[in-house]
Coordinates of C-alpha atoms in Angstrom, one line a residue:
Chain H
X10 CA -18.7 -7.3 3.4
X11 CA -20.1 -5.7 0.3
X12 CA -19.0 -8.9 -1.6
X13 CA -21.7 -10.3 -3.7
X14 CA -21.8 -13.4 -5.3
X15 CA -23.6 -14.4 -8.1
X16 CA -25.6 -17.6 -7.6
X17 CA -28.0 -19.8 -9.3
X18 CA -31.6 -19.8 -7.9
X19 CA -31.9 -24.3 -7.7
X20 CA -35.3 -24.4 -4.9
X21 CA -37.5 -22.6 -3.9
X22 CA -40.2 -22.6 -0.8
X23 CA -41.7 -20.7 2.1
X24 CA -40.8 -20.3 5.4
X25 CA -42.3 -18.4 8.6
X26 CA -44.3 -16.4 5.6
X27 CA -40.5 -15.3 3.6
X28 CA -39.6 -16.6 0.6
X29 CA -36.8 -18.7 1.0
X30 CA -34.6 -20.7 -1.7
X31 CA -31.7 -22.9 -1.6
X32 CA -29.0 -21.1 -4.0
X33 CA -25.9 -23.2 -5.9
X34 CA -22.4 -21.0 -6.0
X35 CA -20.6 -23.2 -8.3
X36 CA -21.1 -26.4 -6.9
X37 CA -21.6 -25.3 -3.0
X38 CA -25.0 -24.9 -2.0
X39 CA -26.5 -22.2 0.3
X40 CA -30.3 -21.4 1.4
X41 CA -31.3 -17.5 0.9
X42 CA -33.7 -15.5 1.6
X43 CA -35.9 -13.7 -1.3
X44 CA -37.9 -11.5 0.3
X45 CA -36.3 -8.7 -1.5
X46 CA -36.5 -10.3 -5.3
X47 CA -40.2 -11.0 -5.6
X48 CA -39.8 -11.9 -9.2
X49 CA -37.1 -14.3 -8.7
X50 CA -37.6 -18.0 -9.7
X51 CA -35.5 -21.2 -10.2
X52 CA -33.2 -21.1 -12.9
X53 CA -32.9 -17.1 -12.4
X54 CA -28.4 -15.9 -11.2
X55 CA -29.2 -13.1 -8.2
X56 CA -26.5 -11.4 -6.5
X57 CA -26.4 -12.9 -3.0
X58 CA -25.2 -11.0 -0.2
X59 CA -24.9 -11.9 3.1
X60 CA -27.9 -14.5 3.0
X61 CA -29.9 -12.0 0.8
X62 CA -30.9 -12.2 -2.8
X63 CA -30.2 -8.8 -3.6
X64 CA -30.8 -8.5 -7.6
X65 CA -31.8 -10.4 -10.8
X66 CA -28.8 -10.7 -13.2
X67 CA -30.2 -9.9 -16.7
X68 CA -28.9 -12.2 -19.1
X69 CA -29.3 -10.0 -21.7
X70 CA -27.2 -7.1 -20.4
X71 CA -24.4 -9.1 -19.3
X72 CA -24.2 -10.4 -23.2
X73 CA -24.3 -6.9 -24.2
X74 CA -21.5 -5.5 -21.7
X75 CA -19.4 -8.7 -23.4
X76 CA -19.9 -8.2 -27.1
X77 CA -18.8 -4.2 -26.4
X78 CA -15.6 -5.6 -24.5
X79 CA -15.2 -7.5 -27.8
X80 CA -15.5 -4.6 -29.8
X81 CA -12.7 -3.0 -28.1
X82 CA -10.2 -5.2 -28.4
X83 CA -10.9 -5.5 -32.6
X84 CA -10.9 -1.9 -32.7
X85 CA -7.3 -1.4 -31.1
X86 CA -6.3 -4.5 -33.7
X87 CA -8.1 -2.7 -36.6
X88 CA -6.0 0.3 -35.8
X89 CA -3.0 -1.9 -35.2
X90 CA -2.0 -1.0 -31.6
X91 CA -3.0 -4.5 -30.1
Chain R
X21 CA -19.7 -20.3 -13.1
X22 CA -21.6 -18.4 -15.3
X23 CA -21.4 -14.4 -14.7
X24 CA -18.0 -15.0 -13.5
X25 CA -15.4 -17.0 -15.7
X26 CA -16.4 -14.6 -18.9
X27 CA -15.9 -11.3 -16.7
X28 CA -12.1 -12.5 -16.0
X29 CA -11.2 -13.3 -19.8
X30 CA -7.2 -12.1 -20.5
X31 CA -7.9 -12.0 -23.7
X32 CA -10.9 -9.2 -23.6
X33 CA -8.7 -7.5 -20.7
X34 CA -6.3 -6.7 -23.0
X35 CA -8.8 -5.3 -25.3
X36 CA -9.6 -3.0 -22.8
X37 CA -6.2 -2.3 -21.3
X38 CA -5.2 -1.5 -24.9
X39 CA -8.0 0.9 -25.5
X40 CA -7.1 2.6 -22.4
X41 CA -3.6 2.9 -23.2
X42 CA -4.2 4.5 -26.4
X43 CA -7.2 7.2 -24.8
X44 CA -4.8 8.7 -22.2
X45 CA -2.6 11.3 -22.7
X46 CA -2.1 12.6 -19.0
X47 CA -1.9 12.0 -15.9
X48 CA -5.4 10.9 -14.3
X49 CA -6.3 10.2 -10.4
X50 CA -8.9 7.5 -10.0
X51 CA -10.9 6.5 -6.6
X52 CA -12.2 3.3 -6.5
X53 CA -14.7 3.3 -3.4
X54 CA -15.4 -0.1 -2.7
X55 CA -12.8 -2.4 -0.7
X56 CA -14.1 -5.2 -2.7
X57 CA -13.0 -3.6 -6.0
X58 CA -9.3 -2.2 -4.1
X59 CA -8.9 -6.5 -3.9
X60 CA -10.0 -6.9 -6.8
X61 CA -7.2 -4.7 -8.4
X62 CA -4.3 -5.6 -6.1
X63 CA -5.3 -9.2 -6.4
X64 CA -4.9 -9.2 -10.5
X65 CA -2.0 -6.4 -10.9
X66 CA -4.4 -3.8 -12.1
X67 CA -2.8 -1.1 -11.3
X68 CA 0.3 -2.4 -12.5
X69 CA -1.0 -2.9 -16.2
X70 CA -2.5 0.5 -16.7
X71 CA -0.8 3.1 -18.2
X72 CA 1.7 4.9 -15.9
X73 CA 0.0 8.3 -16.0
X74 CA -3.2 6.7 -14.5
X75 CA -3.2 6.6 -10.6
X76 CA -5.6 4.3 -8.4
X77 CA -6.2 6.1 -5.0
X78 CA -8.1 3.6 -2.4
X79 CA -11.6 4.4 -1.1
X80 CA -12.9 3.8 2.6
X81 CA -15.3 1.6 1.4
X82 CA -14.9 -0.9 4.1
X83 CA -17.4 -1.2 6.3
X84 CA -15.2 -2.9 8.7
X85 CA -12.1 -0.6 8.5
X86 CA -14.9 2.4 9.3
X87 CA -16.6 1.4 12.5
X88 CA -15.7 3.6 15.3
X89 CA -13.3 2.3 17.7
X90 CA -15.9 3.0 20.6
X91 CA -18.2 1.0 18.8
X92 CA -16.1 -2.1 18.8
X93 CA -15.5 -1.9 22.7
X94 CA -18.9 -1.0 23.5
X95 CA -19.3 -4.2 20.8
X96 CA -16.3 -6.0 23.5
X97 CA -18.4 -4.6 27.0
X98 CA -21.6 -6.4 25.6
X99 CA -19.8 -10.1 23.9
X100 CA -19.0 -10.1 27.8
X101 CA -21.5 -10.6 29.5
X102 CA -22.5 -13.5 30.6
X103 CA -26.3 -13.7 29.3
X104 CA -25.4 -12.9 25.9
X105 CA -24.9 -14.8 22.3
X106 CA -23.4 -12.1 20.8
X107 CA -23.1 -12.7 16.7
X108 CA -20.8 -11.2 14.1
X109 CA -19.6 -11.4 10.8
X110 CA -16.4 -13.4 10.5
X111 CA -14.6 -10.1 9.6
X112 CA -15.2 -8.2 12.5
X113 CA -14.1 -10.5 14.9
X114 CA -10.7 -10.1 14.4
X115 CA -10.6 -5.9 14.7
X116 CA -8.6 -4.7 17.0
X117 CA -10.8 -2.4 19.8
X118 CA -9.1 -0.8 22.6
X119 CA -8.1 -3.4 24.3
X120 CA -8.2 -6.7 22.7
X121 CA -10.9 -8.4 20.0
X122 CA -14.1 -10.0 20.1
X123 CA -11.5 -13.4 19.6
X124 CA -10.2 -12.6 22.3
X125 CA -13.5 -12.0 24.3
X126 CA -14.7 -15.6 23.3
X127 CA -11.4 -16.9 24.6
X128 CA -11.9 -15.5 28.0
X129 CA -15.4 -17.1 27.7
X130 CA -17.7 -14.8 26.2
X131 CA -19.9 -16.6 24.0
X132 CA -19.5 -15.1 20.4
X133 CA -20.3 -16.7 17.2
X134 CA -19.6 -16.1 13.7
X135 CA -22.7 -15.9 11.3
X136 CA -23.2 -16.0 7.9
X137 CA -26.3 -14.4 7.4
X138 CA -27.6 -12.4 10.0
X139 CA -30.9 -14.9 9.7
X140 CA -28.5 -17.2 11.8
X141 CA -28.4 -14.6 14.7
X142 CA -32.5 -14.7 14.5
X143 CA -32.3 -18.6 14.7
X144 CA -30.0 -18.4 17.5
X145 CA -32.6 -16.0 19.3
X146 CA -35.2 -18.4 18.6
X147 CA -33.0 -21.2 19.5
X148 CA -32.7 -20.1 23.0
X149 CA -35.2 -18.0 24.6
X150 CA -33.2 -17.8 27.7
X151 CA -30.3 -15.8 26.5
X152 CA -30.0 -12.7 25.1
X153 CA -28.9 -12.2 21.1
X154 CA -27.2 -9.4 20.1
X155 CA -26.4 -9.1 16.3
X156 CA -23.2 -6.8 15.1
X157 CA -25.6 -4.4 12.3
X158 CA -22.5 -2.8 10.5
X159 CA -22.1 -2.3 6.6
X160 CA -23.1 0.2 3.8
X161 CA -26.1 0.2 2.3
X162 CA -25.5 -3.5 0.5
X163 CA -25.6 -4.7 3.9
X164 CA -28.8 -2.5 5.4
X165 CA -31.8 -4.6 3.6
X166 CA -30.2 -8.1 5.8
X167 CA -29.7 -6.1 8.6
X168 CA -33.5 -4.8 8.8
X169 CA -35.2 -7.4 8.0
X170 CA -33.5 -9.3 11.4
X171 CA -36.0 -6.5 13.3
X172 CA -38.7 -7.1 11.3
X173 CA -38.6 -11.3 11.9
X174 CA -37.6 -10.3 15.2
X175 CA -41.2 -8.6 16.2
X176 CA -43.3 -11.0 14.0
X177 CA -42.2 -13.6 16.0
X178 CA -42.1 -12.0 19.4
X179 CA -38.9 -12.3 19.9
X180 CA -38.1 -10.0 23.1
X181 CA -34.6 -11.9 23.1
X182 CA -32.9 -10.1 20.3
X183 CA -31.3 -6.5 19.6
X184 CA -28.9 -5.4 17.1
X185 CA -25.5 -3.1 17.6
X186 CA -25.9 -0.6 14.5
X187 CA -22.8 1.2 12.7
X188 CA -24.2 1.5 9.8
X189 CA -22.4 4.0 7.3
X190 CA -23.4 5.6 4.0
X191 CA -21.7 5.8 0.3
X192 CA -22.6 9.1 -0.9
X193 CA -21.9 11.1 2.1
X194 CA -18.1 9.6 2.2
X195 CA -17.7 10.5 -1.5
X196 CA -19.1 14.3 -0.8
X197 CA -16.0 14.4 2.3
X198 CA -13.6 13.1 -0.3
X199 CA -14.5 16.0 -2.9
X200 CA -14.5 18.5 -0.4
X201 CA -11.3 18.2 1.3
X202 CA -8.1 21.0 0.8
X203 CA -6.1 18.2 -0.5
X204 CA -8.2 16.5 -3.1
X205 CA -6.7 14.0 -5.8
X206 CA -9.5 12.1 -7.0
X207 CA -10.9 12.8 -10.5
X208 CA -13.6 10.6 -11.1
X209 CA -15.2 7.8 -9.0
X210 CA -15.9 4.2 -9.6
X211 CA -19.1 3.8 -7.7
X212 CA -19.4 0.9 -5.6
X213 CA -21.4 -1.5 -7.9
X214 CA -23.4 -3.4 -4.9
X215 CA -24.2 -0.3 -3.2
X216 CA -26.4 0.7 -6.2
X217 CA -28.1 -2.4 -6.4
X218 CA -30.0 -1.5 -4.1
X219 CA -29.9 2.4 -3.8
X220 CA -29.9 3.0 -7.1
X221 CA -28.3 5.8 -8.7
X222 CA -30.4 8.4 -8.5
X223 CA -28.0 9.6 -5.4
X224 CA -24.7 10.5 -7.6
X225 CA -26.3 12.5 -9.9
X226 CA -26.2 15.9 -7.3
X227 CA -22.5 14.7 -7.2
X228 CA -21.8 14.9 -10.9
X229 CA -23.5 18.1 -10.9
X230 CA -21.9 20.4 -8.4
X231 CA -18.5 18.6 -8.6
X232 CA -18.2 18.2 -12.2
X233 CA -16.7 14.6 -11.5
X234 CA -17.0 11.5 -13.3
X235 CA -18.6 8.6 -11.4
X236 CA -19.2 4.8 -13.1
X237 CA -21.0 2.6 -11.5
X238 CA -18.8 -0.2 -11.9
X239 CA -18.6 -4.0 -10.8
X240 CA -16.6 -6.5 -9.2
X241 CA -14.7 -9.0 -11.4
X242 CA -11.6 -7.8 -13.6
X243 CA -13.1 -6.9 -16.5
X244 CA -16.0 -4.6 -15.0
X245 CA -13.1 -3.2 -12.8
X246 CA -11.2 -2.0 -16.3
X247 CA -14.2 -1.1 -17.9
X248 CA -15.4 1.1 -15.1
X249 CA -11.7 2.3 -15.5
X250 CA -11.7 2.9 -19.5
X251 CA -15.2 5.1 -19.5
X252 CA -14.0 7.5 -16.4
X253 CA -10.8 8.0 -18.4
X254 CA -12.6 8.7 -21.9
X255 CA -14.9 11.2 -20.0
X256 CA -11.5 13.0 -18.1
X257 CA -10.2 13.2 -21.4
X258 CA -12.8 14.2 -23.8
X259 CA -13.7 16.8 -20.6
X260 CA -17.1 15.5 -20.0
X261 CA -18.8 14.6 -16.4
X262 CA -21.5 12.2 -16.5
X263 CA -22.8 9.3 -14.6
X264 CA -22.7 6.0 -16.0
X265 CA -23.7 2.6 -16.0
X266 CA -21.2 -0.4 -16.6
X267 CA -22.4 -3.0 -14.6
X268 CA -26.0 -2.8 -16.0
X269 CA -26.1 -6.5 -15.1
X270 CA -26.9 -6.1 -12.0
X271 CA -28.1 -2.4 -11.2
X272 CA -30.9 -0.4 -12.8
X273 CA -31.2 3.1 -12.1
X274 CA -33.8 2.7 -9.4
X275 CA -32.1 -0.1 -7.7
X276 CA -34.0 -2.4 -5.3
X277 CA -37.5 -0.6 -4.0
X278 CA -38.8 -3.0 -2.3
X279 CA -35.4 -3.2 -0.2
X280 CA -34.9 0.1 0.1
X281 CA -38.7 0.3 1.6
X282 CA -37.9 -1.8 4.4
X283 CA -35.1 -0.1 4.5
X284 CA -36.4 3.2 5.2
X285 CA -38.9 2.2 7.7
X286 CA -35.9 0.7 10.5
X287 CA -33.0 2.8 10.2
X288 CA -33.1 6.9 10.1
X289 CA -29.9 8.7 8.7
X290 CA -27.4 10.0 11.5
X291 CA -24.5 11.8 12.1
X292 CA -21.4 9.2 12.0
X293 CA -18.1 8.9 12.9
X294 CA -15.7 7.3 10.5
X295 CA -12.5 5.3 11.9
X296 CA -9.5 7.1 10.9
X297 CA -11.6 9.9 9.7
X298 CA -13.7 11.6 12.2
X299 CA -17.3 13.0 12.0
X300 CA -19.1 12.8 8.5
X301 CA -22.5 14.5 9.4
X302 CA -25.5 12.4 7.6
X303 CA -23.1 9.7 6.7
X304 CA -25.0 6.6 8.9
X305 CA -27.9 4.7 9.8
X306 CA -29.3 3.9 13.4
X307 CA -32.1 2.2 14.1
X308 CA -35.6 4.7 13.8
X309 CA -37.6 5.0 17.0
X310 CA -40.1 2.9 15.9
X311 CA -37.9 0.0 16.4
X312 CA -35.8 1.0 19.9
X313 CA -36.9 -1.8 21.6
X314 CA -34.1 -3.7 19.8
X315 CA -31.3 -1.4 20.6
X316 CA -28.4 -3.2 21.8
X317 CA -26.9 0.3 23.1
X318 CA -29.8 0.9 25.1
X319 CA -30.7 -2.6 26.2
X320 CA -27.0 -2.7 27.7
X321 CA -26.1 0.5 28.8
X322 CA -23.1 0.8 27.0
X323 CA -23.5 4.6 25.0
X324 CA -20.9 5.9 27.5
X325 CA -18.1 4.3 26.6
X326 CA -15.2 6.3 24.8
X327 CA -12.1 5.2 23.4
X328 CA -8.5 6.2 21.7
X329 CA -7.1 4.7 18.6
X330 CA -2.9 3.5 18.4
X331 CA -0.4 6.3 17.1
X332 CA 1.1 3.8 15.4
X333 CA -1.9 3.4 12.5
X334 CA -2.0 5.2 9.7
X335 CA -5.2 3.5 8.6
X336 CA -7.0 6.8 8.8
X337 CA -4.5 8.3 5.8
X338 CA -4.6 5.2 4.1
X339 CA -8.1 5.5 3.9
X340 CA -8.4 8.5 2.3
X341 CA -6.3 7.8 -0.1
X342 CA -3.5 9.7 0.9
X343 CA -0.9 6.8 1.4
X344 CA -0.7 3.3 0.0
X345 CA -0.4 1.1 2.7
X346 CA 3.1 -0.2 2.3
X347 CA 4.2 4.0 2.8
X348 CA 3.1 3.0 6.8
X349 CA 5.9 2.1 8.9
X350 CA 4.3 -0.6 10.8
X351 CA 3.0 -2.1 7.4
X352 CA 4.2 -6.0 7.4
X353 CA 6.2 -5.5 10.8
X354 CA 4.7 -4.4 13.3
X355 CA 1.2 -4.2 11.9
X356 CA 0.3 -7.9 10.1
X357 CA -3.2 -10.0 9.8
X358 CA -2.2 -12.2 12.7
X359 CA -1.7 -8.9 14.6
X360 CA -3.5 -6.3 13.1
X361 CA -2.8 -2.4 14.2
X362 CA -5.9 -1.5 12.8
X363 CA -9.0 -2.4 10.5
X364 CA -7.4 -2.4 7.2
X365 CA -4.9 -5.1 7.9
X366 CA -8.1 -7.4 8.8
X367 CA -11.1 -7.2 6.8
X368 CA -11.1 -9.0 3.4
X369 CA -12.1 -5.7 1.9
X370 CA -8.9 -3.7 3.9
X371 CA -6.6 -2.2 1.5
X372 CA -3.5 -3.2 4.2
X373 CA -5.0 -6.9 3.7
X374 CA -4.8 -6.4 0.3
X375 CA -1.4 -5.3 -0.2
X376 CA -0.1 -8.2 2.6
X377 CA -2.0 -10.9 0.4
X378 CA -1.0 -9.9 -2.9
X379 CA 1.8 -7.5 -2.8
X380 CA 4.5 -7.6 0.1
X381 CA 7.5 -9.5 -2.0
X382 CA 7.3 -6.8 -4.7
X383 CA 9.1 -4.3 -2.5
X384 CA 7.7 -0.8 -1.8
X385 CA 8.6 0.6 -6.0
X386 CA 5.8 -1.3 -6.6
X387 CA 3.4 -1.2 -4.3
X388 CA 3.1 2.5 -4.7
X389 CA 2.7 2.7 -7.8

């Protein structure tokens, strides 16, 4: 129910006055609404929930949250308990 | 897929399982709130890799597993009439209510349908003016935003066809009962990392304060999982209590405003009962009265309607946490997903699904571990 998938903002267009967009999940392609991601456009990963964009993955966070899983495996093999 | 294949890397898991192994030198009780993350956990052996003083305890974060058994029948009273289209999430259809499920409803003829989005159950309203479309509004706050904006559509278009059926239940209240009960375990908290996307996370930090408990925001996929495991642990052993961040991808501090706006103006907080837990006061959402005219309740008459739940569950312990789901009798005889006892054994976020799906060959040493 909470599940959210991350998705890849492909099209997007208006309908009955919402934002709309149609969103690809890794090959399978499903139509969204934005009307709670204003800033969203194509080329943009949300979290899509239930038919919702609900956030704007930032790029730049997810390379940081890597790089410091990174860092903790070398520091266990620095210390020699990997 | 990008955002997902990275965040299920072996090799950085067992960076991370490593550095948690070497920070923990007791024993350590962990809740994980989210049903999504419980799956998560079972699914990949989890709890079997970390250390063996570290101890996952299941949250209720189901939405599914929660909603009060009366609810579902009064759900079952309406999906039987005859004027009705009466729309659910795929999940829900299969929960058992007092006497039978909404499967079982449309078998006999009612007309239910399973939606993706409740968008579909507007379409359907739209679709045909003639009958009446009644949309099953349960979930936590991840779900609330979808839910409300169905209202919203619903009187821009002048739809008079169209109510909703809200159980809507709330995070931070659920976390409070947990903390206060006589026979609390749990030592930190991985906060449900979709939840804050849009609350925010300005809510846990009352939490942290008067409980002195660690809570970590914390995503879905392995590695956030372990990560939101390896930064409660360093805080339980260096003594601290803090709230933290480690799904930053995806939630910010203030979450989703513009959601949470809408949000606001449809639902009021209520009073709630919890399935297999009883009353948590403040812990739910019904619609405000701004927007009654799409009460389903009202519309249909069906506030009256009590029920009892089977002695035979022990869903209500397993969601607190204080059995795993094997330790129930009925677990995988009795009580399966093709006959389900209760909620658990159903949802895709129930812990009793989980441990069926991932776990029943490894014998009951295992499972409780």
């Amino acid at each position: 129910m909470c599940l959210g998938i991350p998705g890849r903002v492909e099209e997007v267009w208006e309908a009955d006055g919402t934002r709309m967009a149609t969103v690809d999940f890794s090959g399978i392609r499903k139509e969204v609404c934005l009307a709670y991601v204003p800033d969203v456009v194509v080329g943009d990963y949300t979290i899509i929930h239930v038919g919702f964009a609900l956030t704007r993955l930032d790029e730049a966070s997810a390379l940081e949250t890597l790089a410091l899983f990174r860092e903790a495996g070398l520091l266990d093999q620095e210390l020699g308990t990997a | 897929m990008k955002y997902l294949d990275e965040f299920a890397d072996p090799e950085l898991a067992r960076g991370l399982l490593d550095d948690i192994a070497r920070t923990v030198t007791r024993p350590w009780s962990i809740m994980e709130v989210c049903g999504g993350q419980t799956h998560t956990i079972i699914r990949n052996g989890i709890d079997q890799l970390l250390p063996d003083d570290v101890t996952l305890i299941h949250g209720p974060g189901c939405p599914v597993c929660v909603t009060p058994l009366e609810t579902i029948d009064r759900a079952l009273a309406i999906a039987a009439r005859p004027e009705v289209i009466f729309c659910t999430f795929g999940d829900m259809a299969r929960v058992p209510g007092s006497n039978g499920d909404l499967l079982s409803v449309k078998a006999a003829g009612g007309d239910v349908r399973l939606v993706y989005s409740p968008l579909d159950a507007v379409h359907l309203a739209r679709q045909f003016p003639e009958r009446e479309v009644v949309f099953f509004a349960i979930g936590f706050e991840t779900t609330a935003p979808a839910n409300a904006m169905t209202v919203h559509m619903a009187r821009r278009l002048e739809l008079t066809n169209f109510s909703l059926l809200v159980s809507h239940v709330l995070v931070p209240p659920a976390m409070t009962a947990i903390l206060e009960a006589p026979r609390r375990r749990v030592q930190g908290f991985l906060a449900a990392g979709h939840v804050c996307t849009v609350m925010g996370m300005a809510q846990y930090v009352p939490l942290v304060e008067r409980y002195q408990v660690p809570i970590v925001v914390t995503g879905f996929e392995p590695l956030d999982v372990l990560e939101g495991i390896r930064r409660v642990l360093a805080q339980l052993e260096e003594g601290r209590a803090e709230l933290e961040n480690a799904y930053p991808r995806a939630v910010s501090f203030e979450g989703n405003p513009t959601a949470r706006r809408v949000v606001d103006e449809v639902f009021e907080v209520c009073d709630r009962q919890w399935r297999g837990i009883g009353l948590i006061p403040r812990s739910g959402w019904r619609l405000a009265p701004a927007f009654a005219e799409f009460d389903a309740e009202q519309r249909f008459d069906v506030g009256s309607i009590v029920a009892e739940e089977s002695p035979r569950c022990r869903s209500g312990e397993v969601l607190q946490g204080h059995i795993t789901p094997p330790q129930c009798e009925a677990f995988g005889t009795e009580c399966t997903p093709r006959s389900p006892l209760g909620a658990p054994m159903v949802s895709s976020e129930g812990a009793c699904a989980a441990y069926y799906q991932f776990r029943r060959l490894n014998g009951p040493a295992l499972a409780s571990s």
